[in-house]
Amino acid sequence: SSKGGTRVHMPSSHDSACGNNTGQNHEVYNKVLLSIYTVVLLSGITCLVLTMRVLKFASHSLTTIAVLNLVFAHFLFLVTLPFRIYYYAVGQWTLGDGLCKAVSSMIHVHLYMSFVCYVVILVTRLLLFHKRANQVEFHRRTHALIGSLAIWVVVVVVLPCVISFTYGNKNTTNETCFDFGKDIKDGAMALNYVSGSVIIGVSVVLTGLQAHVLLVLYREHGRTCFGQQVFAAQLKSLCFALVMMVCFVPYHMFRMYYISHLTCQHINEVFLSLTTLNCLDMLTFLGKGTWLWCYK
């Protein structure tokens, strides 16, 4: 049933689907999340530092601008990540409900902004392969910059509304955080189904198209393609596609199950934490020269 547009969770046989959330299980999940986020923070910062050195010499193409947006999304998320690490290390939240919602929302902003950047990069590379990139006006640097600014403005303006719509205006008085599942409204459930389906579908299609491009290049040039710049660029694109498949698709598949089985909150948080491993995607830009620079 619902009241005031908010979904009220009623006990059912589904409540035992993920087992009992005992204090011992809660502690185990906290340790898992703490480990994942600590690895992401340390490795993510390292990747960003090395990547900025590489991008400093890159041309200002649409792909480069998309990568810069991706780097900025990683940076914003990594800034908020210590708060999550603090919470799972201490076991309680004492920093206020507003900051809790802001930190909680940032992981979703990071996920969807990363997804948009991946799609832009992959579509651009596919158009380049099919010799149609010159027909795309957005390929120009000015248009790309304006588009990037527009996207970030939309995120900043729309985000507070989305948080309120999804989680409501409920103020918690306890010391827990990142536990808004029971406050999800009916409209937000539909939004979760739609967004999840889109991300899964787009990820699968783009991965298939990118794999087909590499197969075509290999059939045309054989083993000599491994030394070609075009093949290397398309291989990096496949890496981005695989990041979407490995990091984003499992979470959204489980998310569709979770929103009707809210006792799976802790498992959902683990799947969500695995999406942040995409902060390591910048490793695709780090070549031999970068690693030699690290040892100077």
Coordinates of C-alpha atoms in Angstrom, one line a residue:
S1 CA 0.0 0.0 0.0
S2 CA 1.0 3.7 -0.2
K3 CA 0.4 6.9 1.6
G4 CA 1.2 10.3 0.3
G5 CA 2.9 8.8 -2.7
T6 CA 5.4 6.9 -0.6
R7 CA 5.7 3.1 -0.8
V8 CA 5.1 1.5 2.5
H9 CA 7.0 -1.7 2.9
M10 CA 4.8 -4.6 4.2
P11 CA 6.3 -7.8 5.6
S12 CA 6.0 -10.7 3.2
S13 CA 7.6 -13.9 2.2
H14 CA 10.1 -11.9 0.1
D15 CA 11.6 -10.4 3.3
S16 CA 13.6 -13.5 3.9
A17 CA 15.0 -13.5 0.3
C18 CA 18.3 -12.1 1.4
G19 CA 18.5 -13.6 4.9
N20 CA 18.2 -11.9 8.2
N21 CA 20.1 -8.7 8.6
T22 CA 21.7 -9.5 12.0
G23 CA 24.3 -7.4 13.7
Q24 CA 27.0 -9.9 12.7
N25 CA 26.0 -9.8 9.1
H26 CA 25.9 -6.0 9.2
E27 CA 29.4 -5.9 10.5
V28 CA 30.6 -8.3 7.7
Y29 CA 29.0 -6.1 5.0
N30 CA 30.6 -3.0 6.6
K31 CA 34.1 -4.6 6.4
V32 CA 33.5 -5.6 2.7
L33 CA 32.4 -2.0 1.8
L34 CA 35.2 -0.5 3.8
S35 CA 37.8 -2.6 1.9
I36 CA 36.3 -1.8 -1.5
Y37 CA 36.0 1.9 -1.0
T38 CA 39.5 2.1 0.5
V39 CA 41.0 0.4 -2.6
V40 CA 38.9 2.6 -4.9
L41 CA 40.1 5.8 -3.1
L42 CA 43.8 5.0 -3.2
S43 CA 43.9 3.6 -6.7
G44 CA 41.5 6.2 -8.0
I45 CA 43.6 9.1 -6.8
T46 CA 46.7 7.5 -8.3
C47 CA 45.0 6.9 -11.7
L48 CA 43.8 10.5 -11.8
V49 CA 47.2 12.0 -11.1
L50 CA 48.8 9.8 -13.9
T51 CA 46.0 10.5 -16.3
M52 CA 46.1 14.3 -16.0
R53 CA 49.8 14.1 -17.0
V54 CA 48.8 12.1 -20.2
L55 CA 45.8 14.3 -21.1
K56 CA 47.9 17.5 -20.7
F57 CA 49.4 16.7 -24.1
A58 CA 46.2 15.4 -25.8
S59 CA 44.3 17.2 -28.5
H60 CA 41.0 18.9 -27.6
S61 CA 38.8 16.5 -29.6
L62 CA 35.3 15.4 -28.6
T63 CA 36.8 12.2 -27.1
T64 CA 39.3 14.1 -25.0
I65 CA 36.7 16.4 -23.7
A66 CA 34.5 13.4 -22.8
V67 CA 37.4 11.9 -21.0
L68 CA 38.0 15.2 -19.1
N69 CA 34.4 15.1 -18.0
L70 CA 34.9 11.5 -16.9
V71 CA 38.0 12.6 -14.9
F72 CA 36.0 15.4 -13.3
A73 CA 33.2 13.0 -12.3
H74 CA 35.8 10.7 -10.8
F75 CA 37.3 13.6 -8.9
L76 CA 34.0 14.8 -7.4
F77 CA 33.2 11.3 -6.3
L78 CA 36.6 10.7 -4.7
V79 CA 36.2 13.9 -2.7
T80 CA 33.1 12.4 -1.0
L81 CA 34.5 8.9 -0.7
P82 CA 36.3 9.5 2.6
F83 CA 32.9 10.2 4.3
R84 CA 31.7 6.7 3.2
I85 CA 35.0 5.2 4.5
Y86 CA 34.5 7.1 7.8
Y87 CA 31.0 5.7 8.2
Y88 CA 31.8 2.1 7.5
A89 CA 34.9 2.3 9.7
V90 CA 33.2 4.0 12.7
G91 CA 29.8 2.3 12.2
Q92 CA 27.7 5.4 12.8
W93 CA 26.9 8.7 11.1
T94 CA 27.1 11.9 13.1
L95 CA 27.5 14.4 10.3
G96 CA 23.9 15.3 9.7
D97 CA 21.1 14.1 7.4
G98 CA 21.8 16.6 4.7
L99 CA 25.4 15.6 4.2
C100 CA 24.4 12.0 4.3
K101 CA 22.0 12.5 1.4
A102 CA 24.5 14.5 -0.5
V103 CA 27.3 11.9 -0.2
S104 CA 24.8 9.1 -1.0
S105 CA 23.6 10.9 -4.1
M106 CA 27.1 11.6 -5.4
I107 CA 27.8 7.9 -6.0
H108 CA 24.8 7.9 -8.4
V109 CA 25.8 11.1 -10.1
H110 CA 29.2 9.5 -10.6
L111 CA 27.7 6.4 -12.1
Y112 CA 25.4 8.1 -14.5
M113 CA 27.9 10.8 -15.6
S114 CA 30.4 8.1 -16.2
F115 CA 27.9 6.2 -18.3
V116 CA 27.1 9.3 -20.4
C117 CA 30.9 9.8 -21.0
Y118 CA 31.4 6.2 -22.0
V119 CA 28.5 6.4 -24.5
V120 CA 29.9 9.6 -26.0
I121 CA 33.4 8.1 -26.3
L122 CA 32.2 4.8 -27.8
V123 CA 29.8 6.4 -30.3
T124 CA 32.4 8.9 -31.4
R125 CA 35.0 6.1 -32.0
L126 CA 32.4 4.1 -33.9
L127 CA 31.5 7.1 -36.1
L128 CA 35.2 7.6 -36.7
F129 CA 35.6 4.0 -37.8
H130 CA 32.7 4.3 -40.2
K131 CA 34.1 7.6 -41.6
R132 CA 31.1 9.6 -40.4
A133 CA 32.6 11.7 -37.7
N134 CA 33.0 14.7 -39.9
Q135 CA 29.2 14.8 -40.4
V136 CA 28.6 15.3 -36.7
E137 CA 28.6 18.9 -35.9
F138 CA 29.0 18.2 -32.2
H139 CA 32.5 16.9 -32.9
R140 CA 33.6 20.5 -32.8
R141 CA 35.4 21.6 -29.7
T142 CA 33.1 24.6 -28.9
H143 CA 30.0 22.5 -29.2
A144 CA 31.5 19.8 -27.0
L145 CA 32.4 22.3 -24.3
I146 CA 29.0 23.9 -24.3
G147 CA 27.4 20.4 -24.2
S148 CA 29.6 19.5 -21.2
L149 CA 28.7 22.6 -19.3
A150 CA 25.0 22.1 -20.0
I151 CA 25.1 18.5 -18.7
W152 CA 26.8 19.6 -15.4
V153 CA 24.3 22.5 -15.0
V154 CA 21.5 20.0 -15.4
V155 CA 23.1 17.7 -12.8
V156 CA 23.5 20.5 -10.3
V157 CA 20.0 21.9 -10.8
V158 CA 18.1 18.6 -11.1
L159 CA 20.0 16.6 -8.5
P160 CA 18.3 18.2 -5.4
C161 CA 14.9 17.5 -7.0
V162 CA 15.7 13.9 -7.7
I163 CA 17.0 13.4 -4.2
S164 CA 13.7 14.8 -2.7
F165 CA 11.6 12.8 -5.2
T166 CA 13.4 9.5 -4.6
Y167 CA 14.1 9.6 -0.9
G168 CA 11.5 12.1 0.3
N169 CA 12.0 14.8 2.9
K170 CA 12.4 12.4 5.9
N171 CA 14.9 13.5 8.4
T172 CA 16.6 10.6 10.3
T173 CA 17.2 10.8 14.0
N174 CA 19.4 7.7 14.3
E175 CA 23.1 7.3 13.4
T176 CA 22.6 5.3 10.2
C177 CA 23.3 6.5 6.7
F178 CA 22.9 5.3 3.1
D179 CA 19.8 3.4 4.1
F180 CA 17.0 5.1 2.1
G181 CA 15.5 2.0 0.5
K182 CA 12.3 2.0 2.6
D183 CA 11.6 5.6 1.6
I184 CA 11.6 4.9 -2.2
K185 CA 8.4 6.3 -3.7
D186 CA 6.3 4.5 -6.3
G187 CA 7.3 6.8 -9.1
A188 CA 11.0 6.3 -8.3
M189 CA 10.5 2.5 -8.6
A190 CA 9.4 3.0 -12.2
L191 CA 12.3 5.3 -12.8
N192 CA 14.7 2.6 -11.5
Y193 CA 13.3 0.0 -13.9
V194 CA 13.5 2.3 -16.9
S195 CA 17.0 3.6 -16.2
G196 CA 18.3 0.1 -15.4
S197 CA 16.9 -1.3 -18.6
V198 CA 18.4 1.6 -20.7
I199 CA 21.8 1.2 -19.1
I200 CA 21.8 -2.6 -19.5
G201 CA 20.6 -2.5 -23.1
V202 CA 22.9 0.3 -24.3
S203 CA 25.9 -1.4 -22.6
V204 CA 25.3 -4.7 -24.3
V205 CA 24.7 -3.1 -27.7
L206 CA 27.8 -0.9 -27.6
T207 CA 30.0 -3.7 -26.4
G208 CA 28.8 -5.9 -29.2
L209 CA 29.4 -3.2 -31.8
Q210 CA 32.8 -2.4 -30.4
A211 CA 33.8 -6.1 -30.5
H212 CA 32.6 -6.3 -34.1
V213 CA 34.8 -3.4 -35.1
L214 CA 37.9 -5.1 -33.6
L215 CA 36.9 -8.3 -35.4
V216 CA 36.6 -6.4 -38.7
L217 CA 40.0 -4.8 -38.3
Y218 CA 41.6 -8.2 -37.4
R219 CA 40.1 -9.8 -40.5
E220 CA 41.3 -7.0 -42.8
H221 CA 44.9 -6.7 -41.4
G222 CA 45.6 -9.9 -39.5
R223 CA 48.2 -9.7 -36.8
T224 CA 49.6 -6.5 -38.2
C225 CA 46.6 -4.6 -36.8
F226 CA 48.1 -4.9 -33.3
G227 CA 50.7 -2.3 -34.3
Q228 CA 48.1 0.2 -35.8
Q229 CA 46.9 3.3 -34.0
V230 CA 43.3 2.7 -35.1
F231 CA 43.2 -0.7 -33.6
A232 CA 44.8 0.6 -30.3
A233 CA 42.1 3.3 -30.1
Q234 CA 39.3 0.9 -30.7
L235 CA 40.8 -1.5 -28.2
K236 CA 40.7 1.2 -25.6
S237 CA 37.0 1.8 -26.5
L238 CA 36.3 -1.9 -25.9
C239 CA 37.9 -1.5 -22.5
F240 CA 35.4 1.2 -21.7
A241 CA 32.6 -1.0 -22.9
L242 CA 33.7 -3.8 -20.7
V243 CA 33.9 -1.5 -17.8
M244 CA 30.2 -0.8 -18.3
M245 CA 29.5 -4.5 -18.6
V246 CA 31.4 -5.4 -15.5
C247 CA 30.7 -2.5 -13.2
F248 CA 27.3 -1.2 -14.2
V249 CA 25.3 -4.0 -15.6
P250 CA 25.4 -6.4 -12.6
Y251 CA 24.3 -3.6 -10.2
H252 CA 21.3 -2.5 -12.4
M253 CA 20.3 -6.2 -12.8
F254 CA 20.3 -6.7 -9.1
R255 CA 18.7 -3.3 -8.5
M256 CA 15.6 -4.4 -10.4
Y257 CA 15.3 -7.3 -7.9
Y258 CA 16.2 -5.2 -4.9
I259 CA 13.5 -2.5 -5.2
S260 CA 10.8 -5.2 -4.6
H261 CA 12.9 -7.0 -2.0
L262 CA 14.1 -4.2 0.3
T263 CA 15.6 -6.5 2.9
C264 CA 18.5 -6.9 0.4
Q265 CA 19.8 -3.4 1.3
H266 CA 23.3 -4.6 2.2
I267 CA 23.7 -6.7 -0.9
N268 CA 22.5 -3.8 -3.0
E269 CA 25.2 -1.6 -1.3
V270 CA 27.9 -4.1 -2.2
F271 CA 26.8 -4.1 -5.9
L272 CA 26.7 -0.3 -5.8
S273 CA 30.2 -0.1 -4.4
L274 CA 31.5 -2.3 -7.2
T275 CA 30.3 0.3 -9.7
T276 CA 32.9 2.7 -8.3
L277 CA 35.7 0.4 -9.5
N278 CA 35.2 2.2 -12.8
C279 CA 37.5 4.8 -11.3
L280 CA 40.3 2.5 -12.6
D281 CA 39.2 3.0 -16.2
M282 CA 41.9 5.6 -16.7
L283 CA 44.4 2.8 -16.7
T284 CA 43.6 2.4 -20.4
F285 CA 45.4 5.6 -21.1
L286 CA 48.5 4.8 -19.2
G287 CA 51.2 3.4 -21.5
K288 CA 54.8 2.3 -21.0
G289 CA 56.0 5.9 -20.9
T290 CA 53.8 6.7 -18.0
W291 CA 55.1 3.9 -15.9
L292 CA 58.7 4.8 -16.7
W293 CA 57.9 8.4 -15.5
C294 CA 56.7 7.0 -12.2
Y295 CA 60.1 5.6 -11.4
K296 CA 62.1 8.8 -12.3

